[in-house]
Every structure is written in structure tokens, then in C-alpha cells.
Phi, psi and omega in degrees: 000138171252140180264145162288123155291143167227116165310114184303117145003139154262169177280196164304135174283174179345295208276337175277323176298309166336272194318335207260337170270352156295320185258001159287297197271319211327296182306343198258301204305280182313283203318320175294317172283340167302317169277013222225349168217159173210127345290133201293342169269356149262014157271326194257008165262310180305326141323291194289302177355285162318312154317310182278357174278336179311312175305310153324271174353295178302320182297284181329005181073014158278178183234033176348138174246199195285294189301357166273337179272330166317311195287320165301268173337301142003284163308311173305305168296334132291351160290279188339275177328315145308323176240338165252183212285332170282019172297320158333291175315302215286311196296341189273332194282251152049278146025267172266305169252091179270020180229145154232114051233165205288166182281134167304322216253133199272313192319329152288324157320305206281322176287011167247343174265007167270337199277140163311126200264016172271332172278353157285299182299329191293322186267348147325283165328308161301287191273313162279336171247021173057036181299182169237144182315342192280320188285336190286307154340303168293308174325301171242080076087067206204177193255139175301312180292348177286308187318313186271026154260314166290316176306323179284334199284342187298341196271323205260339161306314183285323187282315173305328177293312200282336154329279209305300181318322168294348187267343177284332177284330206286306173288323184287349175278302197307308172342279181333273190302015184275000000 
């Protein structure tokens, strides 16, 4: 009687794993360094950057899910800031526009420039580029519940800032009519 060997399948090669994790993060990868620098084209070198460890990553037999490549991007861009020479520039411009593209609403602006920036990014993360605490949790390299402790006390920071500032605009119109 013959028996069938039956061979395992090969996976995918490098380069289709490569491809199917370039096109799931690529966008999410640019648009989180886009706001986070000025000039926006060096967001899109850092984006290629960010690739290429992927690519590594990937010859190495990973599978990067999004919030590990974000967790790249982060990483690279606080390398950038440190070391390099436009590090000067990026931080004074940071500065003056540390969010892209700017918030419409000035009063939510001021209560996010009042804010401490490890509780900003968190409500960044959260509400602009929509991560979930497990990914974010990956992203700064953290616990998902340390992240939703920090998120909340990051919440109630904010709703205290955007208070006060309403309440300061509030005296400052009865001033105006006096």
C-alpha cells in the first residue's frame, strides 16, 4: 500500500509578509509622525526609516502587528530628537505647533498646551490616531492597565484644564461688559 507523505505547505515568502504589513501600518505609521513634526517631510523620511527595520524584522521571520510599528516610529523619532542635528529646529518648531493638523477648537488647543506631554500623547493616541489601550500599551512600551489609569487621570486633566480655561473666558467676557 502507498502511503502519501504530506509535506507542510511553505508560508508566505519575505517579501508578501513585508507587503501585507506595509499596507495595513504604512498610513497610520506617516499620519502619527506627521503630526508629531515640521516639517512634514521628514515624517515621510522617517516613515521610510521605520520600514526598513520592518523589513528586517520581517527577514527575521516576524509578523509586526500595527501598534509594534507605531512602537518603531516613536522610537526612531525620539532617536531623531536626540541625535540629530535638526534636533534644535524640530523642538523649537514642536514648540510652537506641537499637534498636526491644528485643533479648530482654540479652547481644547489651550487645554492640550496646558497639559503635561506624557498625558497628551496618551489622549492623542487615543482619540487622534484611535489606538486601544493594548496597542498603546505596546506603542510606550507599558502595561494596557497602566495605560487606562493613565488615560483616565490624562481625562480628568483635561476636563480640569478645559473648565478652568472656560471659566476664565467666562470672567473675562463679564470684565468685557462691565
Amino acid at each position: 500500500m502507498d502511503q502519501v507523505i504530506m509535506l507542510p505547505r511553505p508560508g508566505p515568502a519575505p517579501e508578501e509578509r513585508f507587503a501585507a504589513v506595509h499596507a495595513a501600518c504604512h498610513d497610520t505609521v506617516y499620519r502619527y509622525l506627521a503630526r508629531r513634526i515640521i516639517p512634514a517631510h521628514l515624517a515621510e523620511d522617517l516613515t521610510g526609516e521605520v520600514f526598513v527595520i520592518v523589513w528586517e524584522k520581517v527577514l527575521g521571520g516576524a509578523q509586526p502587528e500595527t501598534a509594534y510599528v507605531v512602537a518603531i516610529a516613536r522610537n526612531l523619532l525620539r532617536g531623531a530628537y536626540r541625535t540629530s542635528a535638526k534636533a534644535s529646529r524640530l523642538r523649537s518648531a514642536l514648540a510652537h505647533e506641537h499637534m498636526r493638523p491644528r485643533v479648530e477648537n482654540p479652547q481644547v488647543a489651550r487645554a492640550l498646551a496646558t497639559m503635561k506631554e506624557p498625558a497628551r500623547e496618551l489622549l492623542l493616541l487615543t482619540y487622534w490616531d484611535s489606538f486601544t489601550a493594548e496597542e498603546i500599551a505596546v506603542i510606550l512600551g507599558s502595561s494596557p492597565g497602566a495605560v487606562r489609569v493613565r488615560l483616565h487621570r490624562a481625562r480628568k486633566a483635561f476636563a480640569t484644564a478645559l473648565a478652568s480655561d472656560s471659566a476664565l473666558l467666562s470672567s473675562l467676557g463679564k470684565v468685557a461688559r462691565s
